[in-house]
Amino acid sequence: MTSIDSLLHEYRRFPPTPEFTKNAVATPALAEAAAADQLGFWADQARQLHWHTPFTQTLDWSNAPFAKWFGDGTLNVAYNCLDRHVLAGNGDRVAFHWEGEPGDSRSLTYAELTAQVKKAANALAALGVVQGDRIAVYLPVVPEAVIAMLAIARLGAVHSVVFGGFSADSLRARIDDAQAKLVITADGGWRKGKAFPLKATVDAALDQAPEGTSVEHVLVVKRSENDVEWTEGRDLWWHDVVDAADAEHEAEAFESENPLFILYTSGTTGKPKGILHSSGGYLTHTSSTHRNVFDLHPETDVYWCTADVGWITGHSYVIYGPLANGATQLLYEGTPDTPHPGRWWELIEKYKVSIFYTAPTAIRSFMKLGREIPDAFDLSSVRVLGSVGEPINPEAWIWYRDVIGGGSAPIVDTWWQTETGGIMVSPLPGITSLKPGSAQTPVPGISIAVVNDDGSEVEKGSGGLLVVTEPWPGMARGIWGAPDRFVETYWSKFAEQGYYFAGDGARLDDDGDLWLLGRVDDVMNVSGHRLSTAEIESALVSHPMVAESAVVGADDETTGQAVVAFVILRADHAESQTPDEASAALRAHVATSIGAIARPRQIFIVAELPKTRSGKIMRRLLRDVAEGRAIGDTTTLADANVMQLISEKFAAVPATED
Ligand code: WT7
């Protein structure tokens, strides 16, 4: 990996072309207005939505850090994403071109999507769903995922979407934490040429409920030919209940602060946090940033964000931001390399995608395969490129611009988090002179600083902790069921200053542009997905074979970071199998307990872990081993020999390939 010091000597600049600037959505005037009056700017952005009752108060911060935005206004989020566009005469505009992995496809106009959501809302209401109820959504990327989320929002209920790659245990924990009364799933979803089972995982999750479950019904979308088990009275086919439902449904107005969704994300403890977002502020933030950052011209653009709807990127920049803006999108179910490695580029050519938003890890894996693959397709429709999830290294940035963006498309490197709801830092195409590798500047309406441990701002040219210094409309409204944990995790470090602590390190260069340096806590970023070392450690020690474990995130050429675990086996297991057998069994165990994304790249079976005299595991040293470096300073170790033994043993261990 390139060191930050050499990155900061990045001299290349890519100013916007005059043609781009001429038609750009975000103008210097807009940025200046936002800087002059932040709250006024957000109120103006909010007024672009449809309010059943207009708000008179923009922000109520009296109960900080629990914000109220547009608190006396009422709106319906789904109405804003659907009916409003139909009523404005845009019902025939395509909302989604959907492409399934096997090659089947469907296009839904705004009128068709609205009609489907109305039916689904009636069907859910008939099942007893009312405002405030929590509904778990465990679906592949199919139109029904969009329809389900919007139907839930339309009723003022709360969705908790669980990524389809999570295990039965993870799903179960999320269902229980939110006390979901309904689960919406499918009989399968296509990935890498196979229909993976989802309903079976839901069954497993609900079966492990000795003390019963909050779930009353499981609604099943038919997507594959997978056989499914059926629990009479509990399970229902989506097509049976939705197709039969009434087609008319009037959208009721809810308070701006009505909860919209919970999305679980990993933190520094073993238990994922249910990040809570609400309606008016969130929709304002996501729609405003979606327009301004991606330069959206909804009449002509075809926008494609490759994120799964199970992540925050899918919520904010597949569902809410783009639909509130009346965008036409591509939605793709499968993996980038199925049935051939050019699948994504073939889709860009087929649908003439003009705005493309993906993650650096994907770009790096395409780089490895070589430019011949994308070069075989016509990508001339692409005019804006986006990146999200982790820092994008300058090599990948240049490749992305040259090979996918025809050498001219601006790249917006967008920094944000599940907790921030929407984009916080990004260049604005048409205004910003781009710098490969830097996320550059806060977006209009957002205030960011890089501070020292005491909260004082660092000088240009130095590094520190990234904080948000003013409340913003998309900010999380809490952690579900754990308000104290919300305050403690994000607001206690700089309580005096009232800053939001993001958990990321950053540097300011001499121009004042931001360079993200990764997490400063025990949170890993694997392929742009957040994983907690503590959560994986707790999965490992739940295996009867394991006495102790330590997990670190090691640099990885493709995925950014990779999960590497160090494990001490219980004495009675250490002899009965080879380290390779033990490591294979434990990798599989993590995949079953959390999900395949958490499966360690490598597991090192060790006799001891390096600890300080006070018993704290020294992950820095383990990271040295995992990244194949010479071991750093071991003077604070209780037993300095431990590291020597570990490093000698693993000096030549190759990474496991999947
Ligand atoms: C963490 C948030 C935001 C949606 C995807 C991930 C890292 C995110 C960038 C970027 C450098 C980035 C941060 C952040 N991150 N975007 N453009 N440059 N780092 O959402 O799972 O909530 O993770 O992802 O470390 O804290 P998430």
JSON list of N, CA and C in Angstrom, two decimals, residues 442-508:
[
{"chain": "A", "resi": 442, "resn": "PRO", "atom": "N", "xyz": [-16.32, 18.78, 2.36]},
{"chain": "A", "resi": 442, "resn": "PRO", "atom": "CA", "xyz": [-17.68, 18.50, 2.80]},
{"chain": "A", "resi": 442, "resn": "PRO", "atom": "C", "xyz": [-18.68, 18.95, 1.75]},
{"chain": "A", "resi": 443, "resn": "VAL", "atom": "N", "xyz": [-19.78, 18.24, 1.60]},
{"chain": "A", "resi": 443, "resn": "VAL", "atom": "CA", "xyz": [-20.79, 18.66, 0.62]},
{"chain": "A", "resi": 443, "resn": "VAL", "atom": "C", "xyz": [-21.57, 19.85, 1.19]},
{"chain": "A", "resi": 444, "resn": "PRO", "atom": "N", "xyz": [-22.28, 20.61, 0.35]},
{"chain": "A", "resi": 444, "resn": "PRO", "atom": "CA", "xyz": [-23.01, 21.77, 0.85]},
{"chain": "A", "resi": 444, "resn": "PRO", "atom": "C", "xyz": [-23.91, 21.40, 2.03]},
{"chain": "A", "resi": 445, "resn": "GLY", "atom": "N", "xyz": [-23.86, 22.21, 3.06]},
{"chain": "A", "resi": 445, "resn": "GLY", "atom": "CA", "xyz": [-24.72, 21.99, 4.23]},
{"chain": "A", "resi": 445, "resn": "GLY", "atom": "C", "xyz": [-24.06, 21.18, 5.33]},
{"chain": "A", "resi": 446, "resn": "ILE", "atom": "N", "xyz": [-22.85, 20.66, 5.08]},
{"chain": "A", "resi": 446, "resn": "ILE", "atom": "CA", "xyz": [-22.18, 19.78, 6.06]},
{"chain": "A", "resi": 446, "resn": "ILE", "atom": "C", "xyz": [-20.90, 20.45, 6.57]},
{"chain": "A", "resi": 447, "resn": "SER", "atom": "N", "xyz": [-20.67, 20.32, 7.88]},
{"chain": "A", "resi": 447, "resn": "SER", "atom": "CA", "xyz": [-19.44, 20.88, 8.48]},
{"chain": "A", "resi": 447, "resn": "SER", "atom": "C", "xyz": [-18.59, 19.77, 9.07]},
{"chain": "A", "resi": 448, "resn": "ILE", "atom": "N", "xyz": [-17.38, 19.66, 8.55]},
{"chain": "A", "resi": 448, "resn": "ILE", "atom": "CA", "xyz": [-16.45, 18.60, 8.95]},
{"chain": "A", "resi": 448, "resn": "ILE", "atom": "C", "xyz": [-15.18, 19.25, 9.49]},
{"chain": "A", "resi": 449, "resn": "ALA", "atom": "N", "xyz": [-14.55, 18.61, 10.47]},
{"chain": "A", "resi": 449, "resn": "ALA", "atom": "CA", "xyz": [-13.23, 19.06, 10.89]},
{"chain": "A", "resi": 449, "resn": "ALA", "atom": "C", "xyz": [-12.35, 17.85, 11.17]},
{"chain": "A", "resi": 450, "resn": "VAL", "atom": "N", "xyz": [-11.05, 18.07, 11.13]},
{"chain": "A", "resi": 450, "resn": "VAL", "atom": "CA", "xyz": [-10.09, 17.05, 11.55]},
{"chain": "A", "resi": 450, "resn": "VAL", "atom": "C", "xyz": [-9.45, 17.58, 12.82]},
{"chain": "A", "resi": 451, "resn": "VAL", "atom": "N", "xyz": [-9.57, 16.80, 13.90]},
{"chain": "A", "resi": 451, "resn": "VAL", "atom": "CA", "xyz": [-9.16, 17.33, 15.21]},
{"chain": "A", "resi": 451, "resn": "VAL", "atom": "C", "xyz": [-8.17, 16.40, 15.90]},
{"chain": "A", "resi": 452, "resn": "ASN", "atom": "N", "xyz": [-7.46, 16.99, 16.86]},
{"chain": "A", "resi": 452, "resn": "ASN", "atom": "CA", "xyz": [-6.58, 16.23, 17.75]},
{"chain": "A", "resi": 452, "resn": "ASN", "atom": "C", "xyz": [-7.45, 15.56, 18.82]},
{"chain": "A", "resi": 453, "resn": "ASP", "atom": "N", "xyz": [-6.81, 14.76, 19.64]},
{"chain": "A", "resi": 453, "resn": "ASP", "atom": "CA", "xyz": [-7.53, 14.05, 20.70]},
{"chain": "A", "resi": 453, "resn": "ASP", "atom": "C", "xyz": [-8.27, 14.99, 21.65]},
{"chain": "A", "resi": 454, "resn": "ASP", "atom": "N", "xyz": [-7.77, 16.21, 21.80]},
{"chain": "A", "resi": 454, "resn": "ASP", "atom": "CA", "xyz": [-8.43, 17.17, 22.70]},
{"chain": "A", "resi": 454, "resn": "ASP", "atom": "C", "xyz": [-9.50, 18.00, 21.99]},
{"chain": "A", "resi": 455, "resn": "GLY", "atom": "N", "xyz": [-9.75, 17.70, 20.71]},
{"chain": "A", "resi": 455, "resn": "GLY", "atom": "CA", "xyz": [-10.81, 18.41, 20.01]},
{"chain": "A", "resi": 455, "resn": "GLY", "atom": "C", "xyz": [-10.35, 19.66, 19.27]},
{"chain": "A", "resi": 456, "resn": "SER", "atom": "N", "xyz": [-9.07, 20.01, 19.41]},
{"chain": "A", "resi": 456, "resn": "SER", "atom": "CA", "xyz": [-8.59, 21.19, 18.68]},
{"chain": "A", "resi": 456, "resn": "SER", "atom": "C", "xyz": [-8.33, 20.80, 17.22]},
{"chain": "A", "resi": 457, "resn": "GLU", "atom": "N", "xyz": [-8.55, 21.74, 16.31]},
{"chain": "A", "resi": 457, "resn": "GLU", "atom": "CA", "xyz": [-8.39, 21.42, 14.89]},
{"chain": "A", "resi": 457, "resn": "GLU", "atom": "C", "xyz": [-6.92, 21.30, 14.51]},
{"chain": "A", "resi": 458, "resn": "VAL", "atom": "N", "xyz": [-6.62, 20.31, 13.66]},
{"chain": "A", "resi": 458, "resn": "VAL", "atom": "CA", "xyz": [-5.24, 20.14, 13.22]},
{"chain": "A", "resi": 458, "resn": "VAL", "atom": "C", "xyz": [-4.91, 21.19, 12.15]},
{"chain": "A", "resi": 459, "resn": "GLU", "atom": "N", "xyz": [-3.61, 21.43, 12.00]},
{"chain": "A", "resi": 459, "resn": "GLU", "atom": "CA", "xyz": [-3.13, 22.32, 10.94]},
{"chain": "A", "resi": 459, "resn": "GLU", "atom": "C", "xyz": [-3.28, 21.62, 9.60]},
{"chain": "A", "resi": 460, "resn": "LYS", "atom": "N", "xyz": [-3.32, 22.42, 8.54]},
{"chain": "A", "resi": 460, "resn": "LYS", "atom": "CA", "xyz": [-3.22, 21.83, 7.20]},
{"chain": "A", "resi": 460, "resn": "LYS", "atom": "C", "xyz": [-1.92, 21.04, 7.11]},
{"chain": "A", "resi": 461, "resn": "GLY", "atom": "N", "xyz": [-1.97, 19.91, 6.42]},
{"chain": "A", "resi": 461, "resn": "GLY", "atom": "CA", "xyz": [-0.77, 19.08, 6.31]},
{"chain": "A", "resi": 461, "resn": "GLY", "atom": "C", "xyz": [-0.64, 18.08, 7.45]},
{"chain": "A", "resi": 462, "resn": "SER", "atom": "N", "xyz": [-1.62, 18.03, 8.37]},
{"chain": "A", "resi": 462, "resn": "SER", "atom": "CA", "xyz": [-1.53, 17.06, 9.49]},
{"chain": "A", "resi": 462, "resn": "SER", "atom": "C", "xyz": [-2.76, 16.17, 9.55]},
{"chain": "A", "resi": 463, "resn": "GLY", "atom": "N", "xyz": [-2.62, 15.14, 10.38]},
{"chain": "A", "resi": 463, "resn": "GLY", "atom": "CA", "xyz": [-3.69, 14.16, 10.51]},
{"chain": "A", "resi": 463, "resn": "GLY", "atom": "C", "xyz": [-4.34, 14.21, 11.87]},
{"chain": "A", "resi": 464, "resn": "GLY", "atom": "N", "xyz": [-5.52, 13.59, 11.98]},
{"chain": "A", "resi": 464, "resn": "GLY", "atom": "CA", "xyz": [-6.24, 13.54, 13.25]},
{"chain": "A", "resi": 464, "resn": "GLY", "atom": "C", "xyz": [-7.51, 12.73, 13.08]},
{"chain": "A", "resi": 465, "resn": "LEU", "atom": "N", "xyz": [-8.52, 13.08, 13.85]},
{"chain": "A", "resi": 465, "resn": "LEU", "atom": "CA", "xyz": [-9.78, 12.34, 13.83]},
{"chain": "A", "resi": 465, "resn": "LEU", "atom": "C", "xyz": [-10.84, 13.15, 13.08]},
{"chain": "A", "resi": 466, "resn": "LEU", "atom": "N", "xyz": [-11.61, 12.45, 12.28]},
{"chain": "A", "resi": 466, "resn": "LEU", "atom": "CA", "xyz": [-12.67, 13.13, 11.52]},
{"chain": "A", "resi": 466, "resn": "LEU", "atom": "C", "xyz": [-13.89, 13.33, 12.42]},
{"chain": "A", "resi": 467, "resn": "VAL", "atom": "N", "xyz": [-14.38, 14.55, 12.48]},
{"chain": "A", "resi": 467, "resn": "VAL", "atom": "CA", "xyz": [-15.61, 14.82, 13.24]},
{"chain": "A", "resi": 467, "resn": "VAL", "atom": "C", "xyz": [-16.57, 15.63, 12.38]},
{"chain": "A", "resi": 468, "resn": "VAL", "atom": "N", "xyz": [-17.85, 15.55, 12.73]},
{"chain": "A", "resi": 468, "resn": "VAL", "atom": "CA", "xyz": [-18.85, 16.42, 12.11]},
{"chain": "A", "resi": 468, "resn": "VAL", "atom": "C", "xyz": [-19.21, 17.44, 13.19]},
{"chain": "A", "resi": 469, "resn": "THR", "atom": "N", "xyz": [-19.12, 18.70, 12.84]},
{"chain": "A", "resi": 469, "resn": "THR", "atom": "CA", "xyz": [-19.23, 19.72, 13.89]},
{"chain": "A", "resi": 469, "resn": "THR", "atom": "C", "xyz": [-20.62, 20.32, 14.04]},
{"chain": "A", "resi": 470, "resn": "GLU", "atom": "N", "xyz": [-21.49, 20.09, 13.06]},
{"chain": "A", "resi": 470, "resn": "GLU", "atom": "CA", "xyz": [-22.87, 20.62, 13.14]},
{"chain": "A", "resi": 470, "resn": "GLU", "atom": "C", "xyz": [-23.84, 19.49, 12.82]},
{"chain": "A", "resi": 471, "resn": "PRO", "atom": "N", "xyz": [-25.03, 19.50, 13.43]},
{"chain": "A", "resi": 471, "resn": "PRO", "atom": "CA", "xyz": [-26.02, 18.47, 13.08]},
{"chain": "A", "resi": 471, "resn": "PRO", "atom": "C", "xyz": [-26.41, 18.57, 11.60]},
{"chain": "A", "resi": 472, "resn": "TRP", "atom": "N", "xyz": [-26.84, 17.45, 11.04]},
{"chain": "A", "resi": 472, "resn": "TRP", "atom": "CA", "xyz": [-27.23, 17.41, 9.63]},
{"chain": "A", "resi": 472, "resn": "TRP", "atom": "C", "xyz": [-28.49, 16.57, 9.50]},
{"chain": "A", "resi": 473, "resn": "PRO", "atom": "N", "xyz": [-29.28, 16.78, 8.44]},
{"chain": "A", "resi": 473, "resn": "PRO", "atom": "CA", "xyz": [-30.62, 16.17, 8.41]},
{"chain": "A", "resi": 473, "resn": "PRO", "atom": "C", "xyz": [-30.65, 14.65, 8.34]},
{"chain": "A", "resi": 474, "resn": "GLY", "atom": "N", "xyz": [-29.64, 14.02, 7.71]},
{"chain": "A", "resi": 474, "resn": "GLY", "atom": "CA", "xyz": [-29.67, 12.56, 7.57]},
{"chain": "A", "resi": 474, "resn": "GLY", "atom": "C", "xyz": [-29.08, 11.83, 8.75]},
{"chain": "A", "resi": 475, "resn": "MET", "atom": "N", "xyz": [-28.68, 12.55, 9.77]},
{"chain": "A", "resi": 475, "resn": "MET", "atom": "CA", "xyz": [-27.98, 11.90, 10.91]},
{"chain": "A", "resi": 475, "resn": "MET", "atom": "C", "xyz": [-28.86, 10.86, 11.58]},
{"chain": "A", "resi": 476, "resn": "ALA", "atom": "N", "xyz": [-28.21, 9.81, 12.13]},
{"chain": "A", "resi": 476, "resn": "ALA", "atom": "CA", "xyz": [-28.94, 8.77, 12.85]},
{"chain": "A", "resi": 476, "resn": "ALA", "atom": "C", "xyz": [-29.68, 9.41, 14.01]},
{"chain": "A", "resi": 477, "resn": "ARG", "atom": "N", "xyz": [-30.84, 8.86, 14.31]},
{"chain": "A", "resi": 477, "resn": "ARG", "atom": "CA", "xyz": [-31.62, 9.37, 15.45]},
{"chain": "A", "resi": 477, "resn": "ARG", "atom": "C", "xyz": [-31.40, 8.52, 16.69]},
{"chain": "A", "resi": 478, "resn": "GLY", "atom": "N", "xyz": [-30.53, 7.53, 16.57]},
{"chain": "A", "resi": 478, "resn": "GLY", "atom": "CA", "xyz": [-30.24, 6.72, 17.75]},
{"chain": "A", "resi": 478, "resn": "GLY", "atom": "C", "xyz": [-29.86, 5.31, 17.36]},
{"chain": "A", "resi": 479, "resn": "ILE", "atom": "N", "xyz": [-29.62, 4.48, 18.39]},
{"chain": "A", "resi": 479, "resn": "ILE", "atom": "CA", "xyz": [-29.43, 3.05, 18.20]},
{"chain": "A", "resi": 479, "resn": "ILE", "atom": "C", "xyz": [-30.69, 2.42, 18.77]},
{"chain": "A", "resi": 480, "resn": "TRP", "atom": "N", "xyz": [-31.30, 1.54, 18.00]},
{"chain": "A", "resi": 480, "resn": "TRP", "atom": "CA", "xyz": [-32.58, 0.95, 18.41]},
{"chain": "A", "resi": 480, "resn": "TRP", "atom": "C", "xyz": [-32.44, 0.29, 19.79]},
{"chain": "A", "resi": 481, "resn": "GLY", "atom": "N", "xyz": [-33.25, 0.75, 20.71]},
{"chain": "A", "resi": 481, "resn": "GLY", "atom": "CA", "xyz": [-33.27, 0.14, 22.04]},
{"chain": "A", "resi": 481, "resn": "GLY", "atom": "C", "xyz": [-32.06, 0.47, 22.90]},
{"chain": "A", "resi": 482, "resn": "ALA", "atom": "N", "xyz": [-31.16, 1.33, 22.43]},
{"chain": "A", "resi": 482, "resn": "ALA", "atom": "CA", "xyz": [-29.93, 1.59, 23.21]},
{"chain": "A", "resi": 482, "resn": "ALA", "atom": "C", "xyz": [-29.49, 3.06, 23.09]},
{"chain": "A", "resi": 483, "resn": "PRO", "atom": "N", "xyz": [-30.34, 3.98, 23.58]},
{"chain": "A", "resi": 483, "resn": "PRO", "atom": "CA", "xyz": [-30.00, 5.40, 23.45]},
{"chain": "A", "resi": 483, "resn": "PRO", "atom": "C", "xyz": [-28.67, 5.76, 24.11]},
{"chain": "A", "resi": 484, "resn": "ASP", "atom": "N", "xyz": [-28.36, 5.11, 25.23]},
{"chain": "A", "resi": 484, "resn": "ASP", "atom": "CA", "xyz": [-27.10, 5.44, 25.92]},
{"chain": "A", "resi": 484, "resn": "ASP", "atom": "C", "xyz": [-25.88, 5.04, 25.10]},
{"chain": "A", "resi": 485, "resn": "ARG", "atom": "N", "xyz": [-26.03, 3.90, 24.43]},
{"chain": "A", "resi": 485, "resn": "ARG", "atom": "CA", "xyz": [-24.92, 3.44, 23.59]},
{"chain": "A", "resi": 485, "resn": "ARG", "atom": "C", "xyz": [-24.68, 4.41, 22.43]},
{"chain": "A", "resi": 486, "resn": "PHE", "atom": "N", "xyz": [-25.76, 5.00, 21.95]},
{"chain": "A", "resi": 486, "resn": "PHE", "atom": "CA", "xyz": [-25.65, 6.00, 20.87]},
{"chain": "A", "resi": 486, "resn": "PHE", "atom": "C", "xyz": [-24.82, 7.20, 21.35]},
{"chain": "A", "resi": 487, "resn": "VAL", "atom": "N", "xyz": [-25.17, 7.69, 22.52]},
{"chain": "A", "resi": 487, "resn": "VAL", "atom": "CA", "xyz": [-24.47, 8.85, 23.08]},
{"chain": "A", "resi": 487, "resn": "VAL", "atom": "C", "xyz": [-23.01, 8.49, 23.33]},
{"chain": "A", "resi": 488, "resn": "GLU", "atom": "N", "xyz": [-22.81, 7.35, 23.95]},
{"chain": "A", "resi": 488, "resn": "GLU", "atom": "CA", "xyz": [-21.47, 6.90, 24.32]},
{"chain": "A", "resi": 488, "resn": "GLU", "atom": "C", "xyz": [-20.56, 6.71, 23.09]},
{"chain": "A", "resi": 489, "resn": "THR", "atom": "N", "xyz": [-21.10, 6.02, 22.08]},
{"chain": "A", "resi": 489, "resn": "THR", "atom": "CA", "xyz": [-20.27, 5.67, 20.93]},
{"chain": "A", "resi": 489, "resn": "THR", "atom": "C", "xyz": [-19.87, 6.87, 20.08]},
{"chain": "A", "resi": 490, "resn": "TYR", "atom": "N", "xyz": [-20.81, 7.77, 19.86]},
{"chain": "A", "resi": 490, "resn": "TYR", "atom": "CA", "xyz": [-20.54, 8.82, 18.87]},
{"chain": "A", "resi": 490, "resn": "TYR", "atom": "C", "xyz": [-20.37, 10.22, 19.44]},
{"chain": "A", "resi": 491, "resn": "TRP", "atom": "N", "xyz": [-20.91, 10.44, 20.65]},
{"chain": "A", "resi": 491, "resn": "TRP", "atom": "CA", "xyz": [-21.00, 11.83, 21.12]},
{"chain": "A", "resi": 491, "resn": "TRP", "atom": "C", "xyz": [-20.25, 12.09, 22.41]},
{"chain": "A", "resi": 492, "resn": "SER", "atom": "N", "xyz": [-19.64, 11.04, 22.99]},
{"chain": "A", "resi": 492, "resn": "SER", "atom": "CA", "xyz": [-18.99, 11.28, 24.28]},
{"chain": "A", "resi": 492, "resn": "SER", "atom": "C", "xyz": [-17.54, 11.73, 24.13]},
{"chain": "A", "resi": 493, "resn": "LYS", "atom": "N", "xyz": [-16.89, 11.30, 23.05]},
{"chain": "A", "resi": 493, "resn": "LYS", "atom": "CA", "xyz": [-15.46, 11.64, 22.92]},
{"chain": "A", "resi": 493, "resn": "LYS", "atom": "C", "xyz": [-15.24, 13.15, 22.84]},
{"chain": "A", "resi": 494, "resn": "PHE", "atom": "N", "xyz": [-16.12, 13.83, 22.11]},
{"chain": "A", "resi": 494, "resn": "PHE", "atom": "CA", "xyz": [-15.99, 15.29, 22.01]},
{"chain": "A", "resi": 494, "resn": "PHE", "atom": "C", "xyz": [-17.26, 15.95, 22.55]},
{"chain": "A", "resi": 495, "resn": "ALA", "atom": "N", "xyz": [-17.68, 15.48, 23.71]},
{"chain": "A", "resi": 495, "resn": "ALA", "atom": "CA", "xyz": [-18.94, 15.96, 24.31]},
{"chain": "A", "resi": 495, "resn": "ALA", "atom": "C", "xyz": [-18.88, 17.47, 24.53]},
{"chain": "A", "resi": 496, "resn": "GLU", "atom": "N", "xyz": [-17.74, 17.92, 24.96]},
{"chain": "A", "resi": 496, "resn": "GLU", "atom": "CA", "xyz": [-17.60, 19.34, 25.28]},
{"chain": "A", "resi": 496, "resn": "GLU", "atom": "C", "xyz": [-17.86, 20.22, 24.05]},
{"chain": "A", "resi": 497, "resn": "GLN", "atom": "N", "xyz": [-17.30, 19.76, 22.92]},
{"chain": "A", "resi": 497, "resn": "GLN", "atom": "CA", "xyz": [-17.46, 20.54, 21.69]},
{"chain": "A", "resi": 497, "resn": "GLN", "atom": "C", "xyz": [-18.78, 20.21, 20.99]},
{"chain": "A", "resi": 498, "resn": "GLY", "atom": "N", "xyz": [-19.41, 19.11, 21.38]},
{"chain": "A", "resi": 498, "resn": "GLY", "atom": "CA", "xyz": [-20.64, 18.70, 20.71]},
{"chain": "A", "resi": 498, "resn": "GLY", "atom": "C", "xyz": [-20.40, 18.11, 19.33]},
{"chain": "A", "resi": 499, "resn": "TYR", "atom": "N", "xyz": [-19.23, 17.54, 19.10]},
{"chain": "A", "resi": 499, "resn": "TYR", "atom": "CA", "xyz": [-18.92, 16.97, 17.79]},
{"chain": "A", "resi": 499, "resn": "TYR", "atom": "C", "xyz": [-19.34, 15.51, 17.70]},
{"chain": "A", "resi": 500, "resn": "TYR", "atom": "N", "xyz": [-19.72, 15.10, 16.50]},
{"chain": "A", "resi": 500, "resn": "TYR", "atom": "CA", "xyz": [-19.97, 13.69, 16.20]},
{"chain": "A", "resi": 500, "resn": "TYR", "atom": "C", "xyz": [-18.63, 13.05, 15.83]},
{"chain": "A", "resi": 501, "resn": "PHE", "atom": "N", "xyz": [-18.28, 11.99, 16.53]},
{"chain": "A", "resi": 501, "resn": "PHE", "atom": "CA", "xyz": [-17.03, 11.28, 16.30]},
{"chain": "A", "resi": 501, "resn": "PHE", "atom": "C", "xyz": [-17.30, 10.10, 15.37]},
{"chain": "A", "resi": 502, "resn": "ALA", "atom": "N", "xyz": [-16.69, 10.15, 14.17]},
{"chain": "A", "resi": 502, "resn": "ALA", "atom": "CA", "xyz": [-17.02, 9.17, 13.13]},
{"chain": "A", "resi": 502, "resn": "ALA", "atom": "C", "xyz": [-16.26, 7.86, 13.28]},
{"chain": "A", "resi": 503, "resn": "GLY", "atom": "N", "xyz": [-15.12, 7.88, 13.99]},
{"chain": "A", "resi": 503, "resn": "GLY", "atom": "CA", "xyz": [-14.32, 6.66, 14.10]},
{"chain": "A", "resi": 503, "resn": "GLY", "atom": "C", "xyz": [-13.30, 6.51, 12.99]},
{"chain": "A", "resi": 504, "resn": "ASP", "atom": "N", "xyz": [-13.16, 7.54, 12.14]},
{"chain": "A", "resi": 504, "resn": "ASP", "atom": "CA", "xyz": [-12.19, 7.49, 11.04]},
{"chain": "A", "resi": 504, "resn": "ASP", "atom": "C", "xyz": [-11.05, 8.47, 11.30]},
{"chain": "A", "resi": 505, "resn": "GLY", "atom": "N", "xyz": [-9.86, 8.07, 10.88]},
{"chain": "A", "resi": 505, "resn": "GLY", "atom": "CA", "xyz": [-8.73, 8.99, 10.86]},
{"chain": "A", "resi": 505, "resn": "GLY", "atom": "C", "xyz": [-8.72, 9.71, 9.52]},
{"chain": "A", "resi": 506, "resn": "ALA", "atom": "N", "xyz": [-8.20, 10.93, 9.50]},
{"chain": "A", "resi": 506, "resn": "ALA", "atom": "CA", "xyz": [-8.14, 11.69, 8.24]},
{"chain": "A", "resi": 506, "resn": "ALA", "atom": "C", "xyz": [-6.98, 12.66, 8.28]},
{"chain": "A", "resi": 507, "resn": "ARG", "atom": "N", "xyz": [-6.53, 13.07, 7.10]},
{"chain": "A", "resi": 507, "resn": "ARG", "atom": "CA", "xyz": [-5.52, 14.13, 7.02]},
{"chain": "A", "resi": 507, "resn": "ARG", "atom": "C", "xyz": [-6.03, 15.26, 6.17]},
{"chain": "A", "resi": 508, "resn": "LEU", "atom": "N", "xyz": [-5.60, 16.44, 6.53]},
{"chain": "A", "resi": 508, "resn": "LEU", "atom": "CA", "xyz": [-5.89, 17.61, 5.70]},
{"chain": "A", "resi": 508, "resn": "LEU", "atom": "C", "xyz": [-4.62, 17.89, 4.91]}
]
